[in-house]
CSV table of C-alpha atoms in Angstrom, one decimal:
chain,number,residue,atom,x,y,z
A,2,MET,CA,57.3,152.4,-76.9
A,3,PRO,CA,56.5,154.8,-79.6
A,4,THR,CA,57.7,153.7,-83.0
A,5,GLY,CA,57.6,157.1,-84.7
A,6,VAL,CA,55.5,160.4,-85.0
A,7,LEU,CA,52.4,160.8,-86.8
A,8,ASN,CA,51.5,164.1,-88.6
A,9,VAL,CA,48.1,164.7,-87.6
A,10,THR,CA,45.8,167.4,-89.1
A,11,ILE,CA,42.5,168.1,-87.3
A,12,ASP,CA,39.8,170.3,-88.9
A,13,ARG,CA,38.8,172.7,-86.0
A,14,ASP,CA,36.5,175.6,-85.8
A,15,GLY,CA,39.4,178.1,-86.2
A,16,GLY,CA,40.8,176.1,-89.2
A,17,ALA,CA,43.0,173.1,-89.7
A,18,GLU,CA,45.5,172.6,-86.8
A,19,ARG,CA,48.6,170.2,-86.9
A,20,PHE,CA,49.7,168.0,-84.1
A,21,GLU,CA,52.5,165.7,-83.8
A,22,VAL,CA,51.4,162.3,-82.1
A,23,PRO,CA,53.5,159.5,-81.0
A,24,ALA,CA,53.0,156.4,-83.3
A,25,TYR,CA,52.5,153.0,-81.8
A,26,ASP,CA,52.2,149.5,-83.6
A,27,ASN,CA,48.8,149.0,-82.3
A,28,GLN,CA,46.7,152.4,-82.5
A,29,THR,CA,43.4,153.3,-83.6
A,30,VAL,CA,42.4,156.8,-85.2
A,31,LEU,CA,40.4,157.4,-81.8
A,32,ASP,CA,43.5,156.8,-79.8
A,33,VAL,CA,45.1,159.5,-82.0
A,34,VAL,CA,42.4,161.9,-81.2
A,35,SER,CA,42.3,161.0,-77.7
A,36,TRP,CA,45.9,161.6,-77.2
A,37,VAL,CA,45.7,165.2,-78.7
A,38,GLN,CA,42.9,165.9,-76.4
A,39,GLN,CA,44.8,164.5,-73.3
A,40,HIS,CA,48.1,165.6,-74.0
A,41,ALA,CA,48.1,168.6,-76.7
A,42,ASP,CA,44.9,170.6,-76.3
A,43,PRO,CA,42.2,169.8,-73.8
A,44,THR,CA,39.7,172.0,-75.7
A,45,LEU,CA,39.5,169.6,-78.7
A,46,SER,CA,35.9,168.3,-78.7
A,47,TYR,CA,35.0,165.0,-80.1
A,48,ARG,CA,32.4,162.1,-79.4
A,49,PHE,CA,32.9,158.5,-78.5
A,50,ALA,CA,31.5,156.3,-75.8
A,51,CYS,CA,31.8,152.4,-76.2
A,52,ARG,CA,35.2,152.2,-78.0
A,53,VAL,CA,34.3,148.7,-79.5
A,54,GLY,CA,32.1,149.3,-82.5
A,55,MET,CA,28.7,149.2,-80.7
A,56,CYS,CA,27.5,152.7,-80.1
A,57,GLY,CA,28.0,154.7,-83.4
A,58,SER,CA,29.1,157.8,-81.8
A,59,CYS,CA,32.8,158.3,-83.0
A,60,ALA,CA,32.5,158.6,-86.7
A,61,MET,CA,34.7,161.0,-88.3
A,62,MET,CA,36.2,161.7,-91.8
A,63,VAL,CA,39.6,160.3,-91.9
A,64,ASN,CA,41.7,161.2,-94.9
A,65,ASP,CA,38.4,162.2,-96.6
A,66,VAL,CA,36.7,158.8,-95.9
A,67,PRO,CA,34.0,158.4,-93.2
A,68,ARG,CA,35.1,155.8,-90.7
A,69,TRP,CA,34.2,154.6,-87.1
A,70,THR,CA,37.4,155.8,-85.6
A,71,CYS,CA,37.3,153.3,-82.6
A,72,ARG,CA,37.6,150.5,-85.0
A,73,THR,CA,39.9,151.8,-87.7
A,74,HIS,CA,43.6,151.0,-87.2
A,75,VAL,CA,46.1,153.9,-88.1
A,76,SER,CA,47.7,151.7,-90.5
A,77,LYS,CA,44.6,151.1,-92.6
A,78,VAL,CA,44.4,154.8,-93.2
A,79,THR,CA,47.9,155.8,-94.1
A,80,ASP,CA,51.0,154.2,-95.6
A,81,GLY,CA,53.1,157.1,-94.1
A,82,ALA,CA,52.6,159.1,-91.1
A,83,ASP,CA,50.0,161.9,-92.5
A,84,ILE,CA,46.5,161.7,-91.1
A,85,HIS,CA,43.7,164.3,-91.9
A,86,ILE,CA,40.9,164.1,-89.3
A,87,GLY,CA,37.6,166.1,-89.6
A,88,PRO,CA,34.0,166.1,-88.6
A,89,LEU,CA,31.6,163.9,-90.4
A,90,ARG,CA,30.4,165.4,-93.8
A,91,ASN,CA,26.8,166.4,-94.5
A,92,LEU,CA,26.0,167.2,-90.7
A,93,PRO,CA,26.3,170.7,-88.9
A,94,VAL,CA,29.4,171.0,-86.9
A,95,ILE,CA,28.8,171.8,-83.1
A,96,LYS,CA,32.4,172.1,-82.4
A,97,ASP,CA,35.6,170.6,-83.9
A,98,LEU,CA,34.9,166.9,-84.4
A,99,ALA,CA,31.5,166.8,-82.9
A,100,VAL,CA,28.6,167.2,-85.2
A,101,ASP,CA,25.0,167.6,-84.6
A,102,MET,CA,23.3,164.2,-85.4
A,103,ASP,CA,19.6,165.8,-85.1
A,104,PRO,CA,19.1,166.0,-88.8
A,105,PHE,CA,20.1,162.2,-89.4
A,106,PHE,CA,17.8,161.1,-86.7
A,107,ASP,CA,15.1,163.3,-87.6
A,108,LYS,CA,14.9,161.8,-91.0
A,109,TRP,CA,15.1,158.3,-89.2
A,110,ILE,CA,11.6,159.3,-87.9
A,111,ALA,CA,10.5,161.0,-91.1
A,112,ALA,CA,11.1,157.7,-92.9
A,113,GLU,CA,8.8,156.0,-90.3
A,114,GLY,CA,11.8,154.2,-88.9
A,115,VAL,CA,9.9,153.4,-85.6
A,116,HIS,CA,8.1,150.2,-84.8
A,117,HIS,CA,4.4,150.3,-85.7
A,118,GLY,CA,3.1,147.3,-83.4
A,119,ALA,CA,-0.6,146.0,-83.0
A,120,LEU,CA,-0.1,143.8,-80.2
A,121,THR,CA,-0.1,144.4,-76.5
A,122,ARG,CA,2.0,142.7,-73.7
A,123,ASP,CA,-1.0,140.5,-73.1
A,124,ASP,CA,-1.1,138.9,-76.6
A,125,PRO,CA,1.1,135.9,-77.3
A,126,ILE,CA,4.4,136.5,-78.8
A,127,ALA,CA,4.2,136.5,-82.4
A,128,ARG,CA,5.9,133.5,-84.4
A,129,VAL,CA,8.3,134.6,-87.0
A,130,ASP,CA,9.6,132.1,-89.4
A,131,ALA,CA,13.4,132.9,-89.3
A,132,VAL,CA,14.0,131.8,-92.8
A,133,SER,CA,11.1,133.6,-94.6
A,134,VAL,CA,12.2,135.8,-97.3
A,135,GLY,CA,10.9,138.9,-95.5
A,136,ARG,CA,12.8,138.0,-92.3
A,137,VAL,CA,16.0,137.4,-94.2
A,138,GLU,CA,15.8,140.9,-95.8
A,139,ALA,CA,15.0,142.5,-92.4
A,140,ASN,CA,17.9,140.6,-90.8
A,141,ALA,CA,20.4,142.1,-93.2
A,142,GLY,CA,19.9,145.5,-91.9
A,143,ILE,CA,19.2,145.3,-88.2
A,144,GLU,CA,23.0,145.5,-87.3
A,145,CYS,CA,22.8,149.3,-88.1
A,146,ILE,CA,24.4,151.1,-85.2
A,147,ASN,CA,23.3,154.7,-86.4
A,148,CYS,CA,27.1,156.0,-86.9
A,149,SER,CA,26.2,158.0,-89.8
A,150,VAL,CA,28.9,157.0,-91.9
A,151,CYS,CA,26.8,156.1,-94.9
A,152,TYR,CA,24.9,159.4,-94.5
A,153,ALA,CA,28.4,161.2,-94.6
A,154,ALA,CA,29.5,159.1,-97.7
A,155,CYS,CA,26.4,159.9,-99.8
A,156,ASP,CA,26.7,162.6,-102.6
A,157,THR,CA,23.0,162.6,-102.8
A,158,VAL,CA,22.4,163.9,-99.4
A,159,THR,CA,24.9,166.6,-100.0
A,160,GLY,CA,23.1,167.6,-103.2
A,161,ASN,CA,19.5,167.5,-101.6
A,162,ALA,CA,19.1,168.5,-98.0
A,163,ASP,CA,15.6,166.9,-97.8
A,164,TYR,CA,17.0,163.4,-99.0
A,165,LEU,CA,16.2,160.9,-96.2
A,166,GLY,CA,19.6,159.2,-96.7
A,167,PRO,CA,20.8,155.6,-96.6
A,168,ALA,CA,20.4,154.6,-92.8
A,169,ALA,CA,16.8,156.0,-92.4
A,170,LEU,CA,15.7,154.2,-95.6
A,171,GLN,CA,17.5,151.0,-94.7
A,172,ARG,CA,15.5,151.2,-91.3
A,173,ALA,CA,12.3,151.6,-93.2
A,174,TRP,CA,13.0,148.7,-95.6
A,175,THR,CA,13.7,146.4,-92.4
A,176,LEU,CA,10.4,147.5,-90.8
A,177,LEU,CA,8.7,147.1,-94.2
A,178,ASN,CA,9.9,143.3,-94.1
A,179,ASP,CA,9.2,142.9,-90.6
A,180,ALA,CA,6.3,140.5,-90.1
A,181,LYS,CA,5.5,142.2,-86.7
A,182,ASP,CA,5.3,145.7,-88.2
A,183,GLU,CA,1.9,146.8,-89.1
A,184,ALA,CA,2.1,150.3,-91.0
A,185,ARG,CA,3.2,149.1,-94.2
A,186,GLN,CA,1.4,151.8,-96.2
A,187,ASP,CA,2.8,154.5,-93.9
A,188,ILE,CA,6.1,153.5,-94.6
A,189,LEU,CA,5.6,153.3,-98.3
A,190,ASP,CA,4.1,156.8,-98.2
A,191,ALA,CA,6.8,158.1,-96.0
A,192,VAL,CA,9.8,156.7,-98.4
A,193,SER,CA,8.1,157.7,-101.8
A,194,GLY,CA,7.8,161.4,-101.3
A,195,SER,CA,10.1,164.1,-102.5
A,196,GLY,CA,13.0,163.3,-100.2
A,197,GLY,CA,12.4,159.5,-100.5
A,198,CYS,CA,14.2,156.5,-101.9
A,199,HIS,CA,13.8,157.6,-105.6
A,200,ASN,CA,16.5,160.4,-105.0
A,201,CYS,CA,19.0,157.7,-104.9
A,202,HIS,CA,21.3,157.4,-107.8
A,203,SER,CA,22.8,154.0,-106.7
A,204,MET,CA,26.3,155.4,-106.3
A,205,GLY,CA,26.9,152.8,-103.7
A,206,SER,CA,29.2,154.9,-101.3
A,207,CYS,CA,26.9,153.9,-98.4
A,208,THR,CA,27.6,150.4,-99.0
A,209,ALA,CA,31.3,150.8,-99.8
A,210,TYR,CA,31.8,152.6,-96.4
A,211,CYS,CA,29.4,150.7,-94.0
A,212,PRO,CA,31.8,149.7,-91.2
A,213,ASN,CA,29.4,147.0,-90.3
A,214,ASP,CA,29.4,145.7,-94.0
A,215,LEU,CA,25.6,146.4,-94.5
A,216,ASP,CA,24.1,147.2,-97.8
A,217,PRO,CA,21.8,150.4,-97.6
A,218,MET,CA,22.0,150.7,-101.5
A,219,SER,CA,20.4,147.4,-101.9
A,220,ALA,CA,17.5,148.1,-99.3
A,221,ILE,CA,17.0,151.2,-101.1
A,222,ALA,CA,16.5,149.3,-104.3
A,223,GLY,CA,14.1,147.2,-102.5
A,224,LEU,CA,12.1,150.2,-101.4
A,225,LYS,CA,12.2,151.4,-105.0
A,226,ARG,CA,10.7,148.2,-106.2
A,227,GLU,CA,7.9,148.2,-103.3
A,228,THR,CA,6.9,151.7,-103.9
A,229,ALA,CA,6.7,151.3,-107.6
A,230,LYS,CA,4.5,148.2,-107.2
A,231,ASN,CA,2.4,150.0,-104.8
A,232,PHE,CA,2.0,153.1,-107.1
A,233,PHE,CA,0.8,150.7,-109.9
A,234,ARG,CA,-1.7,148.6,-107.5
A,235,ARG,CA,-3.1,151.9,-106.3
A,236,GLY,CA,-3.6,153.2,-109.8
A,237,ARG,CA,-5.8,150.1,-110.9
B,26,MET,CA,35.8,169.5,-96.4
B,27,LYS,CA,36.6,167.4,-99.5
B,28,ALA,CA,34.2,164.8,-100.7
B,29,PRO,CA,35.0,161.3,-99.7
B,30,ALA,CA,37.1,159.0,-101.7
B,31,ARG,CA,34.9,157.9,-104.7
B,32,ALA,CA,37.4,155.4,-106.0
B,33,HIS,CA,35.0,152.2,-105.8
B,34,PRO,CA,33.3,150.7,-108.9
B,35,LEU,CA,29.9,151.8,-108.3
B,36,TRP,CA,30.7,155.4,-107.9
B,37,ILE,CA,32.8,155.3,-111.1
B,38,ALA,CA,29.8,153.4,-112.9
B,39,TYR,CA,27.5,156.2,-111.8
B,40,ILE,CA,29.6,159.0,-113.0
B,41,VAL,CA,30.3,157.3,-116.5
B,42,HIS,CA,26.7,156.7,-116.9
B,43,ARG,CA,26.1,160.5,-116.2
B,44,LEU,CA,28.8,161.8,-118.2
B,45,SER,CA,28.0,159.6,-121.3
B,46,GLY,CA,24.3,160.7,-121.0
B,47,VAL,CA,25.2,164.4,-121.1
B,48,ALA,CA,27.8,163.9,-123.9
B,49,LEU,CA,25.2,162.1,-126.0
B,50,ALA,CA,22.5,164.8,-125.3
B,51,ALA,CA,25.2,167.4,-126.4
B,52,PHE,CA,25.6,165.3,-129.6
B,53,LEU,CA,22.1,165.1,-130.6
B,54,PRO,CA,21.3,168.5,-132.1
B,55,LEU,CA,24.4,168.0,-134.5
B,56,HIS,CA,23.2,164.7,-135.3
B,57,PHE,CA,19.6,166.0,-136.4
B,58,TRP,CA,21.1,168.8,-138.1
B,59,VAL,CA,23.2,166.6,-140.3
B,60,LEU,CA,20.2,164.4,-140.9
B,61,ALA,CA,17.9,167.4,-141.8
B,62,MET,CA,20.5,168.2,-144.7
B,63,ALA,CA,19.1,165.0,-146.4
B,64,VAL,CA,16.0,166.9,-147.0
B,65,SER,CA,17.2,170.6,-147.3
B,66,GLU,CA,20.6,170.3,-149.1
B,67,PRO,CA,21.4,166.8,-150.1
B,68,GLY,CA,24.5,167.9,-152.1
B,69,ARG,CA,25.8,169.3,-148.8
B,70,LEU,CA,25.1,166.2,-146.9
B,71,ASP,CA,27.2,164.1,-149.5
B,72,GLY,CA,30.1,166.5,-148.9
B,73,PHE,CA,29.6,166.1,-145.1
B,74,LEU,CA,29.4,162.2,-145.3
B,75,ALA,CA,32.6,162.2,-147.3
B,76,MET,CA,34.4,163.6,-144.2
B,77,THR,CA,33.7,160.2,-142.3
B,78,GLU,CA,36.5,158.8,-144.3
B,79,ALA,CA,39.0,161.1,-142.5
B,80,THR,CA,40.9,159.3,-139.5
B,81,ALA,CA,39.9,162.0,-137.0
B,82,VAL,CA,36.3,161.6,-137.8
B,83,LYS,CA,36.7,157.8,-137.4
B,84,PHE,CA,38.1,158.3,-134.1
B,85,ALA,CA,35.3,160.7,-133.1
B,86,GLU,CA,32.8,157.8,-134.2
B,87,PHE,CA,34.7,155.4,-132.0
B,88,GLY,CA,34.1,157.7,-129.2
B,89,LEU,CA,30.3,158.0,-130.2
B,90,VAL,CA,29.8,154.4,-130.5
B,91,PHE,CA,31.5,153.8,-127.0
B,92,LEU,CA,29.3,156.5,-125.4
B,93,LEU,CA,26.3,154.9,-126.7
B,94,ALA,CA,27.6,151.3,-125.6
B,95,VAL,CA,28.5,152.4,-122.1
B,96,HIS,CA,25.5,154.3,-121.6
B,97,MET,CA,23.2,151.5,-122.6
B,98,PHE,CA,25.0,148.7,-120.5
B,99,GLY,CA,25.3,151.2,-117.5
B,100,GLY,CA,21.6,151.9,-117.8
B,101,LEU,CA,20.8,148.1,-118.1
B,102,ARG,CA,23.0,147.5,-115.0
B,103,LEU,CA,21.0,150.2,-113.2
B,104,LEU,CA,17.7,148.6,-114.2
B,105,ALA,CA,19.0,145.1,-113.2
B,106,LEU,CA,20.1,146.4,-109.9
B,107,GLU,CA,16.9,148.3,-109.0
B,108,TRP,CA,14.3,146.3,-110.7
B,109,LEU,CA,15.6,142.8,-110.3
B,110,PRO,CA,16.1,141.0,-106.7
B,111,TRP,CA,19.4,142.0,-105.3
B,112,ARG,CA,22.5,140.3,-106.4
B,113,PRO,CA,25.8,140.8,-104.6
B,114,ALA,CA,27.7,140.2,-107.8
B,115,GLN,CA,27.1,143.9,-108.8
B,116,LYS,CA,30.6,145.1,-109.1
B,117,SER,CA,31.2,142.2,-111.5
B,118,LEU,CA,28.2,143.5,-113.6
B,119,ALA,CA,29.4,147.1,-113.5
B,120,ALA,CA,32.9,145.9,-114.7
B,121,GLY,CA,31.2,143.7,-117.3
B,122,ALA,CA,29.2,146.5,-118.6
B,123,ALA,CA,32.4,148.5,-119.2
B,124,ALA,CA,34.3,145.6,-120.7
B,125,LEU,CA,31.4,144.8,-123.1
B,126,SER,CA,31.1,148.5,-124.1
B,127,PHE,CA,34.8,148.5,-124.9
B,128,LEU,CA,34.5,145.3,-126.9
B,129,ILE,CA,31.7,146.6,-128.9
B,130,ALA,CA,33.1,150.2,-129.5
B,131,GLY,CA,36.6,148.4,-130.4
B,132,ALA,CA,34.9,145.9,-132.7
B,133,PHE,CA,33.3,149.0,-134.4
B,134,PHE,CA,36.6,150.9,-134.7
B,135,LEU,CA,38.5,147.9,-136.1
B,136,GLN,CA,35.9,147.6,-138.7
B,137,ALA,CA,35.9,151.2,-139.6
B,138,VAL,CA,39.7,151.6,-140.2
């Protein structure tokens, strides 16, 4: 049974549009958007898949904060009945709430966020010490679901279109600490360029809003240290 | 689209560091101008220094010392964050930097008045 009415404002191509959505005790922001699409306006475009915080496709701006909408309860974002939903910040809008994720993933590649292996399937499986310093650092970042919440939260991305952003840099830091990755120098070169880790002002919005409680800001701080050490080592 | 909520300690620490830096940079030319009087017009410098007894100037000095303190400790916080291995107690560091700045600026203020 509905417990009231939510006043929902959704940023769309033609401007903001208001909808009245039945409120329930147990309701996520994604439920609200889906209700609008199913009962009020079938032309509303948005993106989701798993609904359980695994796929990273449903992130949107909710009351001006980037959030994964499938795991965000309405009661978490509003005390009253007003909810403002918009497309993710810092990415081009395709339509309504669906943004073009290409720049986000292109930067992932540009930061060498891909596995650089040296072994083949015929080699024995590499032994990795689960409690080594590097592995602990790498483990800290591997739960990233590529939802782009950190990228949308980052003011440095807003100010510099070339900045690789928190997610891509955190991926680079993870690979840099991965004993199985063989391209240490390539990664350091990729993240120390003009759009690299040294653009970061440590504002911490990435870490503050990461839905998986990851810490990209610290990963970027790690990259700053490693690239600096690398610079001085090379200089000698 | 409005910018996301920035009401978290690290973002506030960031903006305080930036604004205090800009304010200090803006103050520097005035500072050098007064210092230069010591060489060019010592009499005028004495007149200028007499102004520091005024309450309004004392308040301005308090602001200046606060800016210096907040900028220095904010900078030390950044250096610690980026150059020392990561510590999760960073928010406490940011809050500590602000508190220490207030303490120093406050102590100076009490001594001045």
